[in-house]
PDB file of C-alpha atoms in Angstrom:
ATOM      1  CA  MET A   1      27.964  44.136 -20.791  1.00  0.00           C
ATOM      2  CA  PRO A   2      26.766  44.795 -17.209  1.00  0.00           C
ATOM      3  CA  SER A   3      26.252  41.770 -14.946  1.00  0.00           C
ATOM      4  CA  GLU A   4      22.547  42.561 -14.503  1.00  0.00           C
ATOM      5  CA  VAL A   5      21.952  42.343 -18.256  1.00  0.00           C
ATOM      6  CA  LYS A   6      23.895  39.063 -18.404  1.00  0.00           C
ATOM      7  CA  ARG A   7      21.791  37.653 -15.562  1.00  0.00           C
ATOM      8  CA  ARG A   8      18.613  38.632 -17.405  1.00  0.00           C
ATOM      9  CA  MET A   9      19.831  37.002 -20.620  1.00  0.00           C
ATOM     10  CA  VAL A  10      20.416  33.745 -18.733  1.00  0.00           C
ATOM     11  CA  HIS A  11      16.879  34.079 -17.349  1.00  0.00           C
ATOM     12  CA  VAL A  12      15.340  34.468 -20.788  1.00  0.00           C
ATOM     13  CA  SER A  13      17.317  31.512 -22.131  1.00  0.00           C
ATOM     14  CA  GLY A  14      15.293  29.301 -19.789  1.00  0.00           C
ATOM     15  CA  THR A  15      12.309  29.925 -22.057  1.00  0.00           C
ATOM     16  CA  GLY A  16      13.784  27.084 -24.084  1.00  0.00           C
ATOM     17  CA  TYR A  17      12.400  24.552 -21.600  1.00  0.00           C
ATOM     18  CA  PRO A  18       8.691  25.359 -22.015  1.00  0.00           C
ATOM     19  CA  ALA A  19       9.306  26.178 -25.704  1.00  0.00           C
ATOM     20  CA  LEU A  20      10.400  22.584 -26.317  1.00  0.00           C
ATOM     21  CA  TYR A  21       6.976  21.458 -25.142  1.00  0.00           C
ATOM     22  CA  LEU A  22       5.015  24.237 -26.855  1.00  0.00           C
ATOM     23  CA  LEU A  23       6.721  23.481 -30.177  1.00  0.00           C
ATOM     24  CA  GLY A  24       5.950  19.775 -29.847  1.00  0.00           C
ATOM     25  CA  LEU A  25       9.628  18.792 -29.710  1.00  0.00           C
ATOM     26  CA  VAL A  26       9.138  16.929 -26.414  1.00  0.00           C
ATOM     27  CA  ASN A  27       6.075  15.601 -24.634  1.00  0.00           C
ATOM     28  CA  TYR A  28       5.274  16.710 -21.097  1.00  0.00           C
ATOM     29  CA  ASP A  29       6.883  13.684 -19.429  1.00  0.00           C
ATOM     30  CA  GLN A  30      10.084  14.303 -21.394  1.00  0.00           C
ATOM     31  CA  LEU A  31      10.046  17.962 -20.344  1.00  0.00           C
ATOM     32  CA  ARG A  32       9.670  16.883 -16.720  1.00  0.00           C
ATOM     33  CA  LEU A  33      12.644  14.519 -17.048  1.00  0.00           C
ATOM     34  CA  LEU A  34      14.752  17.248 -18.643  1.00  0.00           C
ATOM     35  CA  LEU A  35      13.888  19.635 -15.798  1.00  0.00           C
ATOM     36  CA  VAL A  36      14.685  16.998 -13.156  1.00  0.00           C
ATOM     37  CA  ALA A  37      18.035  16.277 -14.840  1.00  0.00           C
ATOM     38  CA  SER A  38      18.798  20.012 -14.960  1.00  0.00           C
ATOM     39  CA  SER A  39      17.895  20.362 -11.281  1.00  0.00           C
ATOM     40  CA  VAL A  40      20.179  17.465 -10.376  1.00  0.00           C
ATOM     41  CA  ALA A  41      22.996  19.119 -12.339  1.00  0.00           C
ATOM     42  CA  ALA A  42      22.329  22.372 -10.457  1.00  0.00           C
ATOM     43  CA  ILE A  43      22.483  20.529  -7.108  1.00  0.00           C
ATOM     44  CA  VAL A  44      25.819  18.971  -8.055  1.00  0.00           C
ATOM     45  CA  LEU A  45      27.289  22.301  -9.201  1.00  0.00           C
ATOM     46  CA  GLU A  46      26.021  24.141  -6.130  1.00  0.00           C
ATOM     47  CA  THR A  47      27.334  21.466  -3.772  1.00  0.00           C
ATOM     48  CA  ILE A  48      30.768  21.747  -5.365  1.00  0.00           C
ATOM     49  CA  ARG A  49      30.613  25.563  -5.434  1.00  0.00           C
ATOM     50  CA  LEU A  50      29.538  25.925  -1.805  1.00  0.00           C
ATOM     51  CA  PHE A  51      31.429  23.104  -0.095  1.00  0.00           C
ATOM     52  CA  VAL A  52      34.462  22.268  -2.239  1.00  0.00           C
ATOM     53  CA  GLY A  53      35.070  25.496  -4.090  1.00  0.00           C
ATOM     54  CA  LEU A  54      34.356  26.141  -7.714  1.00  0.00           C
ATOM     55  CA  ASP A  55      36.029  29.301  -8.922  1.00  0.00           C
ATOM     56  CA  TRP A  56      34.486  29.571 -12.336  1.00  0.00           C
ATOM     57  CA  ARG A  57      34.338  33.101 -13.642  1.00  0.00           C
ATOM     58  CA  ILE A  58      30.687  32.648 -14.583  1.00  0.00           C
ATOM     59  CA  PHE A  59      29.754  32.231 -10.912  1.00  0.00           C
ATOM     60  CA  GLU A  60      31.592  35.409  -9.977  1.00  0.00           C
ATOM     61  CA  GLU A  61      29.931  37.249 -12.831  1.00  0.00           C
ATOM     62  CA  LEU A  62      26.355  36.039 -12.455  1.00  0.00           C
ATOM     63  CA  THR A  63      25.754  35.474  -8.750  1.00  0.00           C
ATOM     64  CA  ARG A  64      24.544  38.247  -6.512  1.00  0.00           C
ATOM     65  CA  GLU A  65      26.216  39.242  -3.262  1.00  0.00           C
ATOM     66  CA  TYR A  66      23.644  37.445  -1.093  1.00  0.00           C
ATOM     67  CA  GLU A  67      24.057  34.267  -3.179  1.00  0.00           C
ATOM     68  CA  GLN A  68      27.781  33.904  -2.498  1.00  0.00           C
ATOM     69  CA  ASP A  69      27.270  31.636   0.533  1.00  0.00           C
ATOM     70  CA  ASN A  70      23.798  30.320  -0.321  1.00  0.00           C
ATOM     71  CA  LEU A  71      22.174  28.521  -3.209  1.00  0.00           C
ATOM     72  CA  ALA A  72      22.531  30.656  -6.318  1.00  0.00           C
ATOM     73  CA  GLY A  73      19.531  31.946  -8.223  1.00  0.00           C
ATOM     74  CA  TYR A  74      20.059  29.641 -11.205  1.00  0.00           C
ATOM     75  CA  ALA A  75      19.605  26.574  -8.971  1.00  0.00           C
ATOM     76  CA  LEU A  76      16.446  27.983  -7.388  1.00  0.00           C
ATOM     77  CA  TYR A  77      15.252  28.851 -10.906  1.00  0.00           C
ATOM     78  CA  MET A  78      15.626  25.204 -11.937  1.00  0.00           C
ATOM     79  CA  PHE A  79      14.014  23.943  -8.727  1.00  0.00           C
ATOM     80  CA  GLY A  80      11.041  26.300  -9.154  1.00  0.00           C
ATOM     81  CA  MET A  81      10.413  25.297 -12.755  1.00  0.00           C
ATOM     82  CA  THR A  82      10.862  21.614 -11.920  1.00  0.00           C
ATOM     83  CA  ALA A  83       8.465  21.800  -8.964  1.00  0.00           C
ATOM     84  CA  ALA A  84       5.815  23.500 -11.104  1.00  0.00           C
ATOM     85  CA  ALA A  85       6.201  20.910 -13.868  1.00  0.00           C
ATOM     86  CA  LEU A  86       6.085  17.941 -11.502  1.00  0.00           C
ATOM     87  CA  ALA A  87       3.146  19.192  -9.449  1.00  0.00           C
ATOM     88  CA  PHE A  88       0.900  20.633 -12.145  1.00  0.00           C
ATOM     89  CA  GLU A  89      -0.475  19.912 -15.591  1.00  0.00           C
ATOM     90  CA  PRO A  90       0.957  21.812 -18.590  1.00  0.00           C
ATOM     91  CA  ARG A  91      -1.987  24.224 -18.672  1.00  0.00           C
ATOM     92  CA  ILE A  92      -0.760  25.589 -15.324  1.00  0.00           C
ATOM     93  CA  ALA A  93       2.964  24.820 -15.288  1.00  0.00           C
ATOM     94  CA  ILE A  94       3.876  26.240 -18.701  1.00  0.00           C
ATOM     95  CA  PRO A  95       2.573  29.780 -18.018  1.00  0.00           C
ATOM     96  CA  ALA A  96       4.125  29.615 -14.532  1.00  0.00           C
ATOM     97  CA  MET A  97       7.505  28.850 -16.101  1.00  0.00           C
ATOM     98  CA  LEU A  98       7.080  31.556 -18.737  1.00  0.00           C
ATOM     99  CA  MET A  99       6.317  34.154 -16.077  1.00  0.00           C
ATOM    100  CA  LEU A 100       9.689  33.307 -14.536  1.00  0.00           C
ATOM    101  CA  THR A 101      11.622  33.218 -17.797  1.00  0.00           C
ATOM    102  CA  ILE A 102      10.044  36.267 -19.461  1.00  0.00           C
ATOM    103  CA  ALA A 103       8.312  38.551 -16.944  1.00  0.00           C
ATOM    104  CA  ASP A 104      10.991  38.374 -14.249  1.00  0.00           C
ATOM    105  CA  PRO A 105      13.867  39.521 -16.500  1.00  0.00           C
ATOM    106  CA  ILE A 106      11.727  42.329 -17.914  1.00  0.00           C
ATOM    107  CA  SER A 107      10.918  43.386 -14.368  1.00  0.00           C
ATOM    108  CA  GLY A 108      14.589  43.245 -13.420  1.00  0.00           C
ATOM    109  CA  LEU A 109      15.625  45.452 -16.301  1.00  0.00           C
ATOM    110  CA  ALA A 110      12.798  47.906 -15.584  1.00  0.00           C
ATOM    111  CA  GLY A 111      14.184  48.525 -12.140  1.00  0.00           C
ATOM    112  CA  SER A 112      15.121  46.560  -9.111  1.00  0.00           C
ATOM    113  CA  GLY A 113      17.068  46.741  -5.957  1.00  0.00           C
ATOM    114  CA  GLU A 114      18.815  43.636  -4.787  1.00  0.00           C
ATOM    115  CA  LEU A 115      16.456  43.319  -1.829  1.00  0.00           C
ATOM    116  CA  GLY A 116      13.240  44.984  -0.751  1.00  0.00           C
ATOM    117  CA  VAL A 117      10.023  45.882  -2.532  1.00  0.00           C
ATOM    118  CA  LYS A 118      10.098  47.002  -6.171  1.00  0.00           C
ATOM    119  CA  ALA A 119       8.701  50.329  -7.366  1.00  0.00           C
ATOM    120  CA  THR A 120       5.030  50.585  -8.332  1.00  0.00           C
ATOM    121  CA  HIS A 121       5.752  51.127 -12.042  1.00  0.00           C
ATOM    122  CA  THR A 122       7.870  47.967 -12.096  1.00  0.00           C
ATOM    123  CA  LEU A 123       5.153  45.954 -10.360  1.00  0.00           C
ATOM    124  CA  LEU A 124       2.529  47.200 -12.833  1.00  0.00           C
ATOM    125  CA  LEU A 125       4.759  46.284 -15.779  1.00  0.00           C
ATOM    126  CA  THR A 126       5.393  42.848 -14.288  1.00  0.00           C
ATOM    127  CA  PHE A 127       1.678  42.269 -13.745  1.00  0.00           C
ATOM    128  CA  GLY A 128       0.919  43.314 -17.324  1.00  0.00           C
ATOM    129  CA  VAL A 129       3.505  40.938 -18.789  1.00  0.00           C
ATOM    130  CA  CYS A 130       2.350  38.099 -16.520  1.00  0.00           C
ATOM    131  CA  LEU A 131      -1.300  38.709 -17.414  1.00  0.00           C
ATOM    132  CA  LEU A 132      -0.411  38.662 -21.108  1.00  0.00           C
ATOM    133  CA  ILE A 133       1.355  35.311 -20.639  1.00  0.00           C
ATOM    134  CA  THR A 134      -1.511  33.737 -18.690  1.00  0.00           C
ATOM    135  CA  SER A 135      -4.121  35.158 -21.069  1.00  0.00           C
ATOM    136  CA  LEU A 136      -2.327  33.823 -24.142  1.00  0.00           C
ATOM    137  CA  SER A 137      -2.183  30.443 -22.418  1.00  0.00           C
ATOM    138  CA  GLY A 138      -5.956  30.148 -22.721  1.00  0.00           C
ATOM    139  CA  LEU A 139      -6.666  30.210 -19.006  1.00  0.00           C
ATOM    140  CA  PRO A 140      -9.997  31.546 -17.739  1.00  0.00           C
ATOM    141  CA  LEU A 141      -9.892  35.190 -16.632  1.00  0.00           C
ATOM    142  CA  VAL A 142      -9.943  34.573 -12.870  1.00  0.00           C
ATOM    143  CA  ALA A 143      -7.119  32.013 -13.038  1.00  0.00           C
ATOM    144  CA  ALA A 144      -5.118  34.252 -15.400  1.00  0.00           C
ATOM    145  CA  VAL A 145      -5.443  37.285 -13.121  1.00  0.00           C
ATOM    146  CA  LEU A 146      -4.666  35.382  -9.910  1.00  0.00           C
ATOM    147  CA  GLY A 147      -1.677  33.629 -11.479  1.00  0.00           C
ATOM    148  CA  ALA A 148      -0.325  36.952 -12.749  1.00  0.00           C
ATOM    149  CA  LEU A 149      -0.945  38.579  -9.372  1.00  0.00           C
ATOM    150  CA  ALA A 150       0.845  35.787  -7.490  1.00  0.00           C
ATOM    151  CA  ALA A 151       3.852  36.007  -9.833  1.00  0.00           C
ATOM    152  CA  THR A 152       3.925  39.797  -9.461  1.00  0.00           C
ATOM    153  CA  LEU A 153       3.855  39.584  -5.666  1.00  0.00           C
ATOM    154  CA  ALA A 154       6.602  36.947  -5.677  1.00  0.00           C
ATOM    155  CA  ASP A 155       8.693  39.111  -8.010  1.00  0.00           C
ATOM    156  CA  GLY A 156       7.975  42.330  -6.147  1.00  0.00           C
ATOM    157  CA  MET A 157       9.544  41.448  -2.828  1.00  0.00           C
ATOM    158  CA  LYS A 158      12.326  39.271  -1.536  1.00  0.00           C
ATOM    159  CA  PRO A 159      11.609  38.423   2.086  1.00  0.00           C
ATOM    160  CA  ILE A 160      14.437  37.327   4.364  1.00  0.00           C
ATOM    161  CA  VAL A 161      13.640  34.393   6.660  1.00  0.00           C
ATOM    162  CA  ALA A 162      16.214  33.343   9.261  1.00  0.00           C
ATOM    163  CA  GLY A 163      18.905  35.211   7.326  1.00  0.00           C
ATOM    164  CA  TYR A 164      18.086  33.471   4.048  1.00  0.00           C
ATOM    165  CA  VAL A 165      16.686  35.412   1.078  1.00  0.00           C
ATOM    166  CA  ILE A 166      13.556  33.749  -0.321  1.00  0.00           C
ATOM    167  CA  ASP A 167      14.407  34.124  -3.990  1.00  0.00           C
ATOM    168  CA  ASP A 168      11.737  34.871  -6.585  1.00  0.00           C
ATOM    169  CA  ASN A 169      13.288  32.297  -8.904  1.00  0.00           C
ATOM    170  CA  LEU A 170      11.646  29.705  -6.673  1.00  0.00           C
ATOM    171  CA  THR A 171       8.501  31.565  -5.658  1.00  0.00           C
ATOM    172  CA  ILE A 172       7.348  32.909  -9.048  1.00  0.00           C
ATOM    173  CA  PRO A 173       6.666  29.562 -10.751  1.00  0.00           C
ATOM    174  CA  VAL A 174       5.473  27.776  -7.616  1.00  0.00           C
ATOM    175  CA  GLY A 175       3.324  30.609  -6.263  1.00  0.00           C
ATOM    176  CA  SER A 176       1.715  31.418  -9.596  1.00  0.00           C
ATOM    177  CA  ALA A 177       1.039  27.738 -10.335  1.00  0.00           C
ATOM    178  CA  VAL A 178      -0.619  27.247  -6.943  1.00  0.00           C
ATOM    179  CA  ALA A 179      -2.771  30.358  -7.473  1.00  0.00           C
ATOM    180  CA  MET A 180      -3.860  29.222 -10.947  1.00  0.00           C
ATOM    181  CA  TYR A 181      -4.590  25.693  -9.729  1.00  0.00           C
ATOM    182  CA  LEU A 182      -6.725  26.935  -6.830  1.00  0.00           C
ATOM    183  CA  ALA A 183      -8.576  29.353  -9.103  1.00  0.00           C
ATOM    184  CA  LEU A 184      -9.304  26.636 -11.658  1.00  0.00           C
ATOM    185  CA  ARG A 185     -10.412  24.215  -8.972  1.00  0.00           C
ATOM    186  CA  TYR A 186     -12.472  26.413  -6.671  1.00  0.00           C
ATOM    187  CA  LEU A 187     -13.471  29.665  -8.370  1.00  0.00           C
ATOM    188  CA  PRO A 188     -16.041  30.345 -11.093  1.00  0.00           C
ATOM    189  CA  THR A 189     -14.805  30.336 -14.671  1.00  0.00           C
ATOM    190  CA  VAL A 190     -14.929  33.600 -16.600  1.00  0.00           C
ATOM    191  CA  SER A 191     -13.509  33.477 -20.114  1.00  0.00           C
ATOM    192  CA  LEU A 192     -11.465  36.262 -21.687  1.00  0.00           C
TER     193      LEU A 192
END
């Protein structure tokens, strides 16, 4: 199985976090604690991998070239979901997490380069999946559209700042959650 498909399968498996809450298996505070614990585990693993040396085959298989000497995407994925959960209520954080765990892997399989801006058809697909997620979450139209748009923009480009790739695993949940929060707080409500 190609590495890209394996990476996308790991992405989708993260849907288990918000699913625990949606299925009523954990309350929101328990979900937050689980995400914090997972982020701490990611910090420990990344510290060992980057500074001590951790030659697990899974890291070789699932990390991208630009992640070899920087934080790997899985850690940023955990940090992004944790930040969204800690900063926002479930109404905002859950769809933000789902856009990362569902829309991003679909986008990646539809076509991506490692860096740069994605093709228009991929961006449109991503926006459609994100809008479906936000719409099914019961958000008002304006918040749903702006959240989906923010996630699509975060997914569509990977800027490089001071030699460091700003990974969409961090920016999708945080950016979309901020957009939805601002829309809910400051813009008129239009229902779907």
